[in-house]
XYZ file of C-alpha atoms in Angstrom:
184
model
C 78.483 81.272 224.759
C 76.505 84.543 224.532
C 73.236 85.644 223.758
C 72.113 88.939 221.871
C 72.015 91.402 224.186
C 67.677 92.211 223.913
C 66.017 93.971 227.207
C 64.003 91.374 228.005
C 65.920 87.955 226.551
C 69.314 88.324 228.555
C 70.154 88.123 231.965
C 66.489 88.272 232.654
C 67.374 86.874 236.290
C 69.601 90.092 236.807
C 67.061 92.253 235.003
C 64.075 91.207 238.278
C 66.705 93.175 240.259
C 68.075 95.864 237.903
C 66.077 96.492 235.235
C 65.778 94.625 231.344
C 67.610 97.423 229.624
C 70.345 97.880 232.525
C 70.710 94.256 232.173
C 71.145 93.823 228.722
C 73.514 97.168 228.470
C 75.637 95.505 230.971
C 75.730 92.369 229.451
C 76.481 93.578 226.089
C 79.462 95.490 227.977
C 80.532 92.816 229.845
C 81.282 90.410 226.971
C 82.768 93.536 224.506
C 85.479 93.689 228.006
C 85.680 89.956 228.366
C 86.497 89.405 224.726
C 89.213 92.403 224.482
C 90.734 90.686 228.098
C 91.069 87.152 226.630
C 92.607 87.759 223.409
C 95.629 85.341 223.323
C 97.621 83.792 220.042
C 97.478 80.862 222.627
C 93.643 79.872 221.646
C 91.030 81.030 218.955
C 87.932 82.682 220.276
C 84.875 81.604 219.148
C 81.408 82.949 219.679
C 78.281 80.081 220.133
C 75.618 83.130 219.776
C 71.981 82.627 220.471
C 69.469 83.219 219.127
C 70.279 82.130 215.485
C 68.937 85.247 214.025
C 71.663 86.987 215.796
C 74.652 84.909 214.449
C 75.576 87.887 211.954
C 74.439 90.441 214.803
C 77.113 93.670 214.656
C 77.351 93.482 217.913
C 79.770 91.059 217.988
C 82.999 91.660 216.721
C 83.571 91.074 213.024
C 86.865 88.700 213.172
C 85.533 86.315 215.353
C 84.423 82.772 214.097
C 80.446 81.847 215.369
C 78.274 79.289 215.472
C 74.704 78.791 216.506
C 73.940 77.385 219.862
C 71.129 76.587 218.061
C 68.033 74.707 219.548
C 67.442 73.025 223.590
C 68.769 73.098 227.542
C 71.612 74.784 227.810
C 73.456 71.163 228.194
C 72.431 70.322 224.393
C 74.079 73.988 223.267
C 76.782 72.993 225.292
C 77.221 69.627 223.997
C 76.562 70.801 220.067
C 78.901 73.446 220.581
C 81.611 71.203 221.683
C 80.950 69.004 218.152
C 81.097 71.721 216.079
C 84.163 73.007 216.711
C 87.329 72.287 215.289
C 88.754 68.824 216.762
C 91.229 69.141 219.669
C 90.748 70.785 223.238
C 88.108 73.128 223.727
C 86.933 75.193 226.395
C 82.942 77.225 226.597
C 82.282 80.563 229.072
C 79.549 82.770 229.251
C 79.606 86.129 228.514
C 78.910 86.902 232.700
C 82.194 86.252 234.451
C 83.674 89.687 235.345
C 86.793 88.042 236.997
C 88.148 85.501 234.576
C 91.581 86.273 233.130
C 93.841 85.014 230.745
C 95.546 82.995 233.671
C 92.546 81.115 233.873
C 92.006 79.666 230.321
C 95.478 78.537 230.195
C 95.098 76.849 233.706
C 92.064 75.242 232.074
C 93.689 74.396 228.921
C 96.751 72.829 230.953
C 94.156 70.662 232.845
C 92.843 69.207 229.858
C 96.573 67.616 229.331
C 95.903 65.875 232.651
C 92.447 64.980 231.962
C 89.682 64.364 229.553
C 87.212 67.316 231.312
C 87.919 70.175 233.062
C 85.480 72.573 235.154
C 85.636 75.862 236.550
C 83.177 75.978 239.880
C 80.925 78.999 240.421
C 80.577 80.095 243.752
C 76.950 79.392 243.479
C 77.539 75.922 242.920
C 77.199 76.214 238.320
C 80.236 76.314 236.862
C 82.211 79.117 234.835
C 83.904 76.917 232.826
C 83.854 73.652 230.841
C 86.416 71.879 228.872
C 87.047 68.814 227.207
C 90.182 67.196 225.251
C 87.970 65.613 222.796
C 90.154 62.937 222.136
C 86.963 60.469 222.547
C 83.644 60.920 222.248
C 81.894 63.077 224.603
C 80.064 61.244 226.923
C 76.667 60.022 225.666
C 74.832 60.994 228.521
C 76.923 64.819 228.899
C 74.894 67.089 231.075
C 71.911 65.278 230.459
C 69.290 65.434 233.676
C 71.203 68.474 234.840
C 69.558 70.894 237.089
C 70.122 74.387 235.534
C 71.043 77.829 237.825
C 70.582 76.011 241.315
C 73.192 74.593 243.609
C 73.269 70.871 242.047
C 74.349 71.887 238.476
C 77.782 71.388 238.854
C 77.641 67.970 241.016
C 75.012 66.819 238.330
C 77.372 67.882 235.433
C 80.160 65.742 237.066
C 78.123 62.974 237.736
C 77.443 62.611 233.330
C 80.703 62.336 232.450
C 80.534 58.334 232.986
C 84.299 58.127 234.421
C 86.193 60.691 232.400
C 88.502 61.830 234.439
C 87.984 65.424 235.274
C 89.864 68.427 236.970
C 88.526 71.223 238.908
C 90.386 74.832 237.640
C 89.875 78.334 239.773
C 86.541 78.990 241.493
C 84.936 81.906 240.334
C 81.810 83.966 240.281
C 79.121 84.405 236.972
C 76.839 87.403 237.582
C 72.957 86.147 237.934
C 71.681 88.940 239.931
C 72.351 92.154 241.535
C 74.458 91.170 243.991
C 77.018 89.427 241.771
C 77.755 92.563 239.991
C 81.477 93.625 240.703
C 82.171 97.043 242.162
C 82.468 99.923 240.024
């Protein structure tokens, strides 16, 4: 899930500490690295791009598949991103996690043979990751209520998936402000 990198409309918590244009130059850099990293014949990357006028943006590379994230929360993207893809398991990231690897997407795809959800904790107490097998309908009730970007969101996520079982994959850390950002 990205957005197009504006000053001003991305990463604006980042952007209180570093700056609007810093933060949308590193943003835009961060997913152009991500995608090159997580290339694999193992999955097809998509890109759910916000906002719609930026679906056919150049900024994103030309052979990947997109899709709108289209209108609400960031739980109803999430949730009409998971029905618009192709049936089967599926997996959404931001664009803002400097340490996933490869290793990591498989680990979550393998969870999702195991169990009907997967999640990928964020040290701030989000998540990184979310997966489903789709095998069922999603929940009716998915990431509905959720507190966004505070240290419920993943325990609230958990709690709407109405007894889907669910496995936790590799804790890692998004980048939300200045602090977050790796070392050069």
């Amino acid at each position: 899930m990205v957005k197009q990198p504006v000053a001003g409309r991305v990463k604006t918590r980042l952007a209180r500490d570093i700056g609007r244009v810093a933060a949308a130059w590193w943003f835009r850099h961060s997913v152009r690295r991500l995608l090159r990293r997580l290339d694999d014949p193992r999955w097809q990357i998509w890109l759910s791009v916000a906002p719609d006028t930026a679906l056919h943006s150049a900024v994103w590379p030309a052979h990947l598949p997109r899709l709108s994230q289209g209108r609400g929360d960031l739980g109803g993207r999430m949730r009409a991103a998971f029905e618009a893809l192709p049936k089967g398991r599926a997996c959404l990231i931001g664009g803002d996690i400097p340490s996933v690897e490869k290793h990591h997407i498989a680990e979550a795809f393998a969870a999702l043979g195991r169990h009907e959800a997967v999640f990928g904790p964020a040290t701030d107490g989000g998540f990184w990751l979310t997966g489903f097998r789709r095998t069922r309908p999603l929940p009716p009730q998915l990431f509905e209520g959720v507190r966004w970007s505070c240290a419920q969101t993943l325990s609230d996520s958990l709690a709407t998936l109405q007894g889907q079982r669910y496995g936790l994959v590799a804790q890692l850390s998004d980048v939300d402000r200045a602090e977050d950002l790796p070392n050069p």
